[in-house]
Coordinates of N, CA and C in Angstrom, one line a residue:
M1 N 7.1 -3.7 31.8 CA 6.0 -3.9 32.1 C 6.5 -6.3 32.1
E2 N 7.9 -5.9 31.9 CA 7.9 -7.5 32.1 C 8.4 -7.7 33.3
A3 N 8.4 -6.7 34.3 CA 8.9 -7.9 35.5 C 6.4 -8.1 36.2
Y4 N 5.9 -8.2 34.9 CA 4.3 -7.6 36.3 C 3.8 -8.9 34.9
T5 N 3.1 -9.4 35.5 CA 1.2 -10.4 34.8 C -0.1 -9.4 34.8
R6 N -0.8 -9.4 33.9 CA -2.1 -8.6 33.8 C -2.9 -9.7 34.5
V7 N -3.6 -9.8 35.7 CA -4.5 -10.4 36.4 C -5.6 -9.9 35.9
R8 N -6.2 -11.7 35.6 CA -7.5 -11.9 34.3 C -8.9 -11.3 35.3
K9 N -9.1 -11.2 34.9 CA -10.3 -11.0 36.4 C -11.7 -11.9 35.6
E10 N -12.3 -12.1 36.0 CA -13.8 -12.8 36.2 C -15.0 -12.2 36.0
R11 N -15.3 -12.5 34.8 CA -16.4 -11.7 34.2 C -17.7 -11.9 34.7
N12 N -18.5 -11.0 35.3 CA -19.8 -10.9 35.9 C -20.6 -10.5 34.4
E13 N -21.1 -12.3 34.7 CA -22.3 -12.4 33.1 C -23.7 -11.7 33.7
G14 N -24.0 -12.2 35.0 CA -25.7 -11.6 36.1 C -26.0 -10.5 34.9
D15 N -25.1 -9.2 34.9 CA -26.1 -8.5 34.6 C -26.3 -8.5 33.1
I16 N -26.1 -9.1 32.3 CA -25.8 -9.0 31.3 C -27.9 -9.3 30.6
Q17 N -28.4 -9.1 30.1 CA -30.1 -9.1 29.0 C -30.3 -10.4 28.5
E18 N -30.6 -11.3 28.1 CA -31.2 -12.3 27.8 C -31.8 -11.7 26.2
N19 N -31.6 -10.2 25.8 CA -31.9 -9.7 24.0 C -30.6 -8.7 23.7
E20 N -29.9 -9.5 24.9 CA -28.1 -8.6 24.7 C -27.4 -8.9 23.9
V21 N -26.7 -8.7 23.1 CA -25.5 -9.3 22.1 C -23.6 -8.5 22.4
R22 N -23.1 -8.8 23.1 CA -21.5 -8.3 23.8 C -21.2 -8.9 21.8
I23 N -20.3 -7.9 21.2 CA -19.5 -7.7 19.9 C -18.1 -7.8 20.3
T24 N -17.4 -8.9 20.5 CA -16.0 -8.5 20.3 C -14.9 -8.7 19.5
A25 N -13.9 -8.2 19.3 CA -12.6 -8.0 17.7 C -12.2 -9.3 16.9
V26 N -12.8 -10.5 18.1 CA -12.4 -11.6 17.6 C -13.6 -12.3 17.0
N27 N -14.6 -12.9 17.0 CA -15.6 -13.5 16.4 C -15.7 -12.9 15.4
K28 N -16.4 -14.1 14.2 CA -17.4 -13.4 13.1 C -17.9 -12.8 13.4
V29 N -18.5 -11.6 12.3 CA -20.1 -11.1 12.1 C -20.6 -11.5 11.8
R30 N -20.7 -13.2 10.7 CA -21.7 -13.9 10.5 C -22.3 -14.6 12.1
N31 N -22.1 -14.7 13.1 CA -22.3 -15.1 14.4 C -23.1 -14.2 14.7
Y32 N -22.6 -13.5 15.0 CA -23.5 -12.3 15.7 C -25.0 -12.0 15.0
I33 N -25.0 -12.0 13.2 CA -25.8 -11.9 12.7 C -27.1 -12.9 12.7
T34 N -26.3 -13.5 12.4 CA -27.4 -15.3 12.5 C -27.9 -14.9 14.5
Y35 N -27.0 -14.8 15.4 CA -27.8 -15.1 16.7 C -28.7 -13.9 16.9
A36 N -28.5 -12.7 16.7 CA -28.7 -11.4 16.9 C -30.7 -11.3 16.1
M37 N -31.0 -12.1 14.9 CA -31.3 -12.6 13.8 C -32.3 -13.5 14.8
A38 N -31.7 -14.6 15.5 CA -32.3 -15.2 16.1 C -33.0 -14.5 17.2
L39 N -33.0 -14.0 17.6 CA -33.2 -13.6 19.3 C -34.9 -12.9 18.8
L40 N -34.7 -12.1 17.5 CA -35.6 -11.5 16.7 C -37.3 -12.2 16.4
E41 N -36.7 -13.2 15.7 CA -37.5 -13.9 14.9 C -37.5 -15.5 15.8
E42 N -36.5 -15.7 15.4 CA -36.8 -17.4 17.1 C -37.4 -17.2 18.5
K43 N -36.8 -16.6 19.4 CA -37.1 -16.3 20.6 C -38.0 -15.6 20.9
G44 N -38.8 -14.7 19.9 CA -39.6 -13.7 19.8 C -39.6 -11.9 20.7
H45 N -37.8 -11.8 21.0 CA -38.0 -10.7 21.7 C -38.0 -9.6 20.5
S46 N -39.0 -8.3 21.0 CA -39.2 -7.2 20.7 C -38.3 -6.0 19.7
S47 N -37.0 -6.5 20.7 CA -35.9 -5.6 20.9 C -34.6 -6.5 21.0
V48 N -33.5 -6.1 20.2 CA -31.8 -6.8 20.6 C -31.0 -5.2 20.8
V49 N -30.6 -5.0 22.3 CA -29.1 -5.0 22.3 C -27.9 -5.2 21.8
L50 N -27.1 -4.5 21.1 CA -25.8 -4.3 20.7 C -24.9 -3.8 21.0
K51 N -23.7 -4.3 21.8 CA -22.8 -3.9 23.2 C -21.3 -3.9 22.2
G52 N -20.5 -3.0 22.1 CA -18.8 -3.5 21.6 C -18.1 -2.1 22.3
M53 N -16.8 -2.7 22.5 CA -16.0 -1.7 23.1 C -15.1 -1.7 21.8
G54 N -14.3 -0.7 21.8 CA -12.7 -0.4 21.5 C -12.4 -1.2 19.9
K55 N -12.0 -2.0 19.5 CA -11.4 -2.4 18.9 C -13.1 -2.9 17.9
A56 N -13.9 -3.0 19.0 CA -14.9 -3.6 18.0 C -15.3 -2.8 17.8
I57 N -16.1 -1.4 18.0 CA -17.1 -0.7 17.9 C -17.5 -0.6 15.7
N58 N -16.5 -0.7 15.6 CA -16.9 -0.7 14.3 C -17.7 -1.9 14.1
K59 N -17.2 -3.4 14.1 CA -18.3 -4.6 13.9 C -18.7 -4.6 13.9
T60 N -19.4 -3.8 14.8 CA -20.7 -3.4 15.8 C -21.7 -3.1 15.2
V61 N -21.0 -2.1 14.8 CA -21.9 -0.7 13.7 C -22.0 -1.4 12.4
V62 N -21.5 -2.5 12.1 CA -21.5 -3.7 11.1 C -22.4 -4.0 11.2
V63 N -22.8 -4.9 12.1 CA -24.1 -5.9 12.6 C -25.1 -5.6 12.8
A64 N -24.8 -4.2 12.7 CA -26.4 -3.0 13.4 C -27.3 -2.8 11.7
E65 N -25.6 -2.9 11.0 CA -26.0 -2.1 9.4 C -26.8 -3.5 8.6
I66 N -26.1 -4.5 8.8 CA -26.6 -6.0 7.8 C -27.9 -6.1 8.6
I67 N -28.5 -5.7 9.7 CA -29.6 -6.7 10.3 C -30.4 -5.7 10.1
K68 N -30.1 -4.5 10.2 CA -31.3 -3.2 9.4 C -31.4 -3.4 7.8
R69 N -30.9 -4.1 7.1 CA -30.9 -4.3 5.3 C -31.5 -5.3 5.3
R70 N -31.8 -6.3 6.2 CA -32.3 -8.4 6.8 C -33.8 -7.5 6.5
M71 N -33.9 -7.5 7.9 CA -35.7 -7.4 8.6 C -36.1 -5.6 8.8
V72 N -37.7 -5.6 8.0 CA -38.1 -4.9 7.8 C -38.8 -4.7 9.0
G73 N -38.7 -2.5 9.1 CA -39.2 -2.2 10.7 C -38.4 -2.1 11.6
L74 N -37.0 -2.1 11.6 CA -36.3 -1.6 12.5 C -36.0 -0.5 12.5
H75 N -36.3 -0.3 14.4 CA -35.9 1.1 14.7 C -34.4 1.3 15.0
Q76 N -34.0 2.3 15.5 CA -32.9 1.8 16.2 C -32.4 3.4 16.8
I77 N -31.6 2.8 18.3 CA -31.0 4.5 18.7 C -30.0 3.3 19.1
T78 N -28.9 4.5 18.8 CA -27.2 4.5 18.8 C -27.0 5.2 20.0
E79 N -26.4 5.0 21.2 CA -25.3 5.8 21.9 C -23.6 5.5 22.3
I80 N -23.3 6.0 22.2 CA -22.0 5.9 23.0 C -21.3 6.8 24.0
C81 N -20.5 6.2 24.6 CA -20.2 6.9 26.0 C -18.1 6.0 25.9
S82 N -18.2 6.6 27.3 CA -16.8 6.3 27.6 C -16.4 4.6 28.7
A83 N -16.4 4.0 28.6 CA -15.5 2.6 30.4 C -14.3 3.0 31.2
N84 N -14.7 2.8 31.7 CA -13.4 2.9 32.6 C -12.8 2.0 33.3
I85 N -12.1 1.2 32.5 CA -11.0 -0.9 33.3 C -10.3 -0.5 34.3
V86 N -10.2 -1.5 35.0 CA -8.9 -1.0 35.5 C -8.2 -2.3 35.6
D87 N -7.1 -2.0 35.0 CA -5.9 -3.7 35.0 C -5.5 -3.3 36.6
V88 N -4.9 -4.9 37.0 CA -4.0 -4.8 37.8 C -3.6 -6.0 37.3
W89 N -2.2 -5.4 38.2 CA -1.2 -6.2 37.9 C -0.3 -7.0 39.0
E90 N 0.6 -7.8 38.9 CA 1.0 -8.6 40.2 C 1.8 -9.1 39.3
P91 N 3.2 -8.7 40.5 CA 4.6 -8.5 40.3 C 5.4 -9.9 40.1
K92 N 6.0 -10.4 39.4 CA 7.3 -12.0 38.5 C 7.6 -11.6 39.9
E93 N 8.4 -10.9 40.6 CA 9.4 -10.8 41.5 C 9.8 -10.2 43.2
E94 N 10.2 -11.1 43.6 CA 9.2 -10.4 45.1 C 10.1 -9.2 45.3
G95 N 9.4 -7.4 45.8 CA 10.1 -6.5 45.7 C 9.3 -5.4 45.5
L96 N 8.4 -5.7 44.3 CA 7.9 -4.9 43.9 C 6.4 -4.9 44.6
D97 N 5.3 -4.0 43.9 CA 5.0 -3.9 44.1 C 3.2 -4.2 43.4
R98 N 2.3 -3.8 43.5 CA 0.7 -4.5 42.5 C 0.7 -3.3 42.2
L99 N 0.4 -3.3 40.9 CA 0.1 -2.7 40.4 C -1.7 -2.2 39.8
E100 N -2.4 -1.3 39.2 CA -3.3 -0.7 39.3 C -3.2 0.0 37.7
T101 N -3.8 -0.4 37.3 CA -3.9 1.1 35.8 C -5.6 1.5 36.3
T102 N -5.9 2.5 34.6 CA -7.1 2.8 34.9 C -7.0 3.3 33.3
R103 N -7.8 3.1 32.2 CA -7.8 3.2 31.6 C -9.2 2.9 30.3
S104 N -9.5 4.1 29.9 CA -10.7 4.8 29.2 C -11.1 3.7 28.4
V105 N -11.7 3.9 27.8 CA -13.0 2.9 26.8 C -14.1 2.6 25.9
S106 N -14.1 3.5 24.3 CA -15.3 4.1 23.9 C -16.3 2.6 23.8
V107 N -17.3 2.8 23.6 CA -18.0 2.2 23.7 C -19.3 2.4 23.3
I108 N -19.6 1.3 22.6 CA -21.0 1.4 21.8 C -22.4 0.9 22.0
T109 N -23.7 1.3 22.2 CA -24.4 0.4 22.4 C -25.4 0.5 21.3
I110 N -26.0 0.3 20.5 CA -26.8 -0.1 19.9 C -28.3 -1.3 20.2
T111 N -29.6 -0.2 19.8 CA -30.5 -0.7 19.9 C -31.7 -0.8 18.5
L112 N -31.6 -2.0 18.4 CA -32.3 -3.1 17.4 C -33.8 -2.5 17.9
S113 N -35.2 -2.3 17.5 CA -36.7 -3.0 17.7 C -37.3 -3.0 16.8
R114 N -38.4 -3.5 16.8 CA -39.9 -3.8 15.9 C -40.1 -2.7 16.4
E115 N -40.4 -1.9 17.8 CA -41.7 -1.2 18.2 C -40.7 0.1 17.9
P116 N -41.3 1.4 17.8 CA -41.2 2.2 18.0 C -40.6 2.6 19.3
L117 N -39.4 3.5 19.3 CA -38.5 4.5 20.2 C -38.5 5.8 20.2
D118 N -37.8 6.3 21.0 CA -37.9 7.3 21.6 C -37.5 8.1 19.9
S119 N -38.0 9.0 19.2 CA -38.1 9.5 18.0 C -37.4 11.1 19.3
S120 N -37.1 11.6 19.4 CA -36.5 12.6 20.1 C -35.4 12.9 20.9
N121 N -34.6 11.6 20.9 CA -33.2 10.8 21.4 C -32.7 11.0 20.2
V122 N -31.2 11.8 20.2 CA -30.2 12.3 19.3 C -29.5 11.4 18.6
G123 N -29.1 9.9 19.3 CA -28.7 8.3 18.5 C -30.0 7.8 17.4
Y124 N -31.8 8.5 17.6 CA -32.0 7.6 16.9 C -32.2 7.4 15.4
Q125 N -32.9 6.7 14.7 CA -32.6 6.2 13.1 C -34.3 5.6 13.7
P126 N -35.0 5.9 12.0 CA -36.0 5.5 11.4 C -35.8 4.4 10.6
P127 N -36.4 3.7 10.9 CA -36.3 2.2 10.4 C -36.5 3.4 8.4
L128 N -35.9 1.4 7.5 CA -35.3 2.0 6.3 C -36.7 1.9 5.6
P129 N -36.7 2.6 4.1 CA -37.7 2.5 3.2 C -37.7 0.3 3.1
E130 N -39.1 0.0 2.5 CA -39.0 -0.9 2.4 C -38.5 -1.9 1.3
D131 N -37.9 -0.6 0.4 CA -36.9 -1.3 -1.2 C -36.1 -1.2 -0.7
Q132 N -35.2 -1.0 0.3 CA -33.6 -1.0 0.7 C -33.3 -1.9 1.4
V133 N -35.0 -3.3 1.5 CA -34.5 -3.9 2.3 C -34.9 -5.6 1.9
R134 N -33.6 -6.2 1.8 CA -33.7 -7.5 1.6 C -33.8 -8.2 2.1
P135 N -35.1 -9.3 2.0 CA -34.8 -10.5 3.7 C -33.7 -11.4 3.1
L136 N -33.3 -12.3 4.8 CA -32.2 -12.7 4.9 C -32.0 -14.5 3.7
D137 N -31.1 -14.4 3.0 CA -31.5 -16.0 2.2 C -30.5 -16.7 3.3
P138 N -31.4 -17.9 3.5 CA -30.0 -18.7 4.3 C -29.5 -18.9 4.4
E139 N -29.0 -19.8 2.7 CA -28.5 -19.9 2.0 C -26.5 -19.0 2.5
E140 N -27.3 -17.5 2.6 CA -26.3 -16.5 2.5 C -24.6 -17.0 4.0
L141 N -25.8 -17.2 5.4 CA -25.1 -17.5 6.1 C -24.3 -19.1 6.3
G142 N -24.7 -20.0 5.8 CA -24.9 -20.8 5.5 C -23.3 -20.9 5.9
E143 N -22.6 -22.5 6.5 CA -21.4 -22.8 6.7 C -20.7 -23.3 5.5
D144 N -21.7 -23.8 4.1 CA -21.4 -25.0 3.1 C -20.4 -23.6 2.7
R145 N -19.8 -22.5 3.2 CA -18.4 -21.6 1.9 C -17.6 -21.7 1.8
R146 N -17.4 -22.9 1.1 CA -15.7 -22.4 1.0 C -14.9 -21.6 0.7
P147 N -13.6 -21.7 2.5 CA -12.6 -20.8 1.5 C -12.4 -20.4 -0.1
R148 N -12.0 -19.2 -0.2 CA -10.9 -18.9 -1.3 C -9.7 -19.3 -1.6
R149 N -9.3 -18.9 -2.5 CA -8.0 -19.6 -2.6 C -7.3 -18.3 -2.9
P150 N -6.0 -18.0 -2.3 CA -5.4 -17.1 -2.7 C -5.2 -17.0 -3.8
R151 N -5.1 -15.6 -4.1 CA -5.1 -15.0 -5.6 C -3.6 -14.7 -6.1
G152 N -3.6 -14.3 -6.8 CA -2.2 -14.3 -7.7 C -1.4 -15.1 -8.9
R153 N 0.0 -14.4 -9.1 CA -0.2 -15.7 -10.0 C 0.7 -17.5 -9.4
G154 N 1.1 -16.4 -8.5 CA 1.6 -18.9 -7.7 C 3.1 -18.2 -7.7
R155 N 3.5 -17.1 -7.7 CA 4.8 -17.2 -8.2 C 5.5 -16.7 -6.1
G156 N 7.1 -17.6 -6.3 CA 7.6 -17.7 -4.5 C 7.0 -18.6 -3.5
R157 N 6.4 -19.6 -4.4 CA 5.3 -20.5 -3.0 C 6.4 -21.9 -3.4
G158 N 7.6 -21.9 -3.3 CA 8.3 -23.3 -3.8 C 9.0 -23.5 -4.9
R159 N 8.6 -25.3 -5.2 CA 9.7 -24.9 -6.7 C 8.3 -25.0 -7.3
G160 N 7.2 -25.8 -7.2 CA 5.9 -25.4 -8.0 C 6.6 -27.3 -8.3
R161 N 5.3 -27.5 -10.3 CA 6.1 -28.8 -10.1 C 7.4 -28.8 -10.9
E162 N 7.8 -30.3 -11.6 CA 9.4 -30.4 -12.4 C 10.0 -29.1 -12.3
G163 N 11.0 -28.7 -12.7 CA 10.9 -27.3 -13.5 C 12.0 -26.4 -12.2
D164 N 12.2 -25.5 -12.2 CA 12.3 -24.7 -11.7 C 11.8 -23.7 -10.9
S165 N 12.4 -23.0 -10.0 CA 11.8 -22.3 -9.3 C 10.9 -21.6 -8.9
N166 N 10.7 -20.9 -10.6 CA 9.2 -20.1 -11.2 C 8.0 -20.9 -11.4
G167 N 8.7 -22.6 -11.3 CA 7.0 -22.7 -11.2 C 6.8 -23.5 -12.7
V168 N 8.9 -23.0 -14.1 CA 7.8 -23.2 -15.5 C 8.6 -24.7 -16.4
V169 N 8.6 -25.4 -16.9 CA 8.9 -26.7 -17.5 C 9.5 -27.1 -17.9
E170 N 10.8 -26.8 -18.3 CA 11.5 -26.8 -19.7 C 11.4 -28.4 -20.7
E171 N 10.9 -27.5 -22.2 CA 10.5 -28.7 -23.1 C 11.7 -29.3 -23.3
G172 N 11.4 -30.5 -23.4 CA 12.7 -31.7 -24.0 C 11.8 -33.3 -23.7
A173 N 13.1 -33.8 -23.3 CA 12.6 -35.0 -23.2 C 12.1 -35.6 -21.0
D174 N 12.1 -34.2 -20.5 CA 11.7 -34.6 -19.3 C 10.3 -34.4 -19.5
A175 N 9.8 -32.7 -20.8 CA 8.8 -32.5 -20.4 C 7.8 -33.1 -20.7
G176 N 8.0 -34.1 -21.4 CA 7.3 -35.7 -22.1 C 6.9 -36.6 -20.6
E177 N 7.8 -36.4 -20.2 CA 7.4 -38.1 -19.2 C 6.7 -37.3 -17.5
A178 N 6.8 -35.8 -17.8 CA 5.7 -34.7 -17.0 C 4.2 -34.9 -17.2
G179 N 3.6 -35.2 -17.9 CA 2.5 -35.3 -18.5 C 2.1 -34.7 -19.7
G180 N 3.6 -33.8 -20.8 CA 3.6 -33.2 -21.9 C 2.8 -31.7 -21.7
E181 N 2.5 -31.6 -20.3 CA 1.9 -30.0 -20.0 C 3.2 -29.0 -20.3
G182 N 4.8 -29.2 -20.5 CA 5.7 -28.5 -21.1 C 5.3 -26.2 -20.5
F183 N 6.2 -25.9 -21.1 CA 5.3 -24.0 -20.7 C 4.3 -24.0 -21.3
R184 N 3.2 -23.4 -20.7 CA 2.2 -22.7 -21.3 C 2.5 -21.4 -21.1
G185 N 3.4 -20.7 -21.7 CA 3.5 -18.6 -21.3 C 3.2 -18.0 -20.5
R186 N 2.7 -18.7 -19.7 CA 3.0 -18.3 -18.0 C 4.4 -17.9 -17.9
G187 N 4.2 -16.7 -17.3 CA 5.6 -16.4 -16.5 C 6.6 -15.4 -17.0

């Protein structure tokens, strides 16, 4: 396939409804949660439809479960199907034909609704009991979270302070110049 490049298709955004959230494997879960909850609370929709394909299926389920545990009385219907996607490959070299490949991708559609849904549907789940639902605290999804520092002992990341490569400073004349830190018993 080195002799071919995949042709990007233009996405048809016309068939997406206003209350539909297309979940991808790239974006963060909290972005989808805030958007879907805004659709339900601020924009006045009675339901929201979460759709994910392929690698995004797991993230779609996570988003739905978090929203159900943040809002009281949400009914759920889950549908699973597959979609055929046709990829078109253009040749880089002359003399080669254009290729079309078809692949089957799994799709999940989760509908969360404040209004009762068809309880005879195979994928229906009733609302969670109120004692299992905890309203969303706006600070939980805020952007003020600082990234976590990596955990560990810091070994193997350069020379550290003065001294050898494992961060140990020799005691003696140089230790006084380094601010009296010396060997702290680490390592």
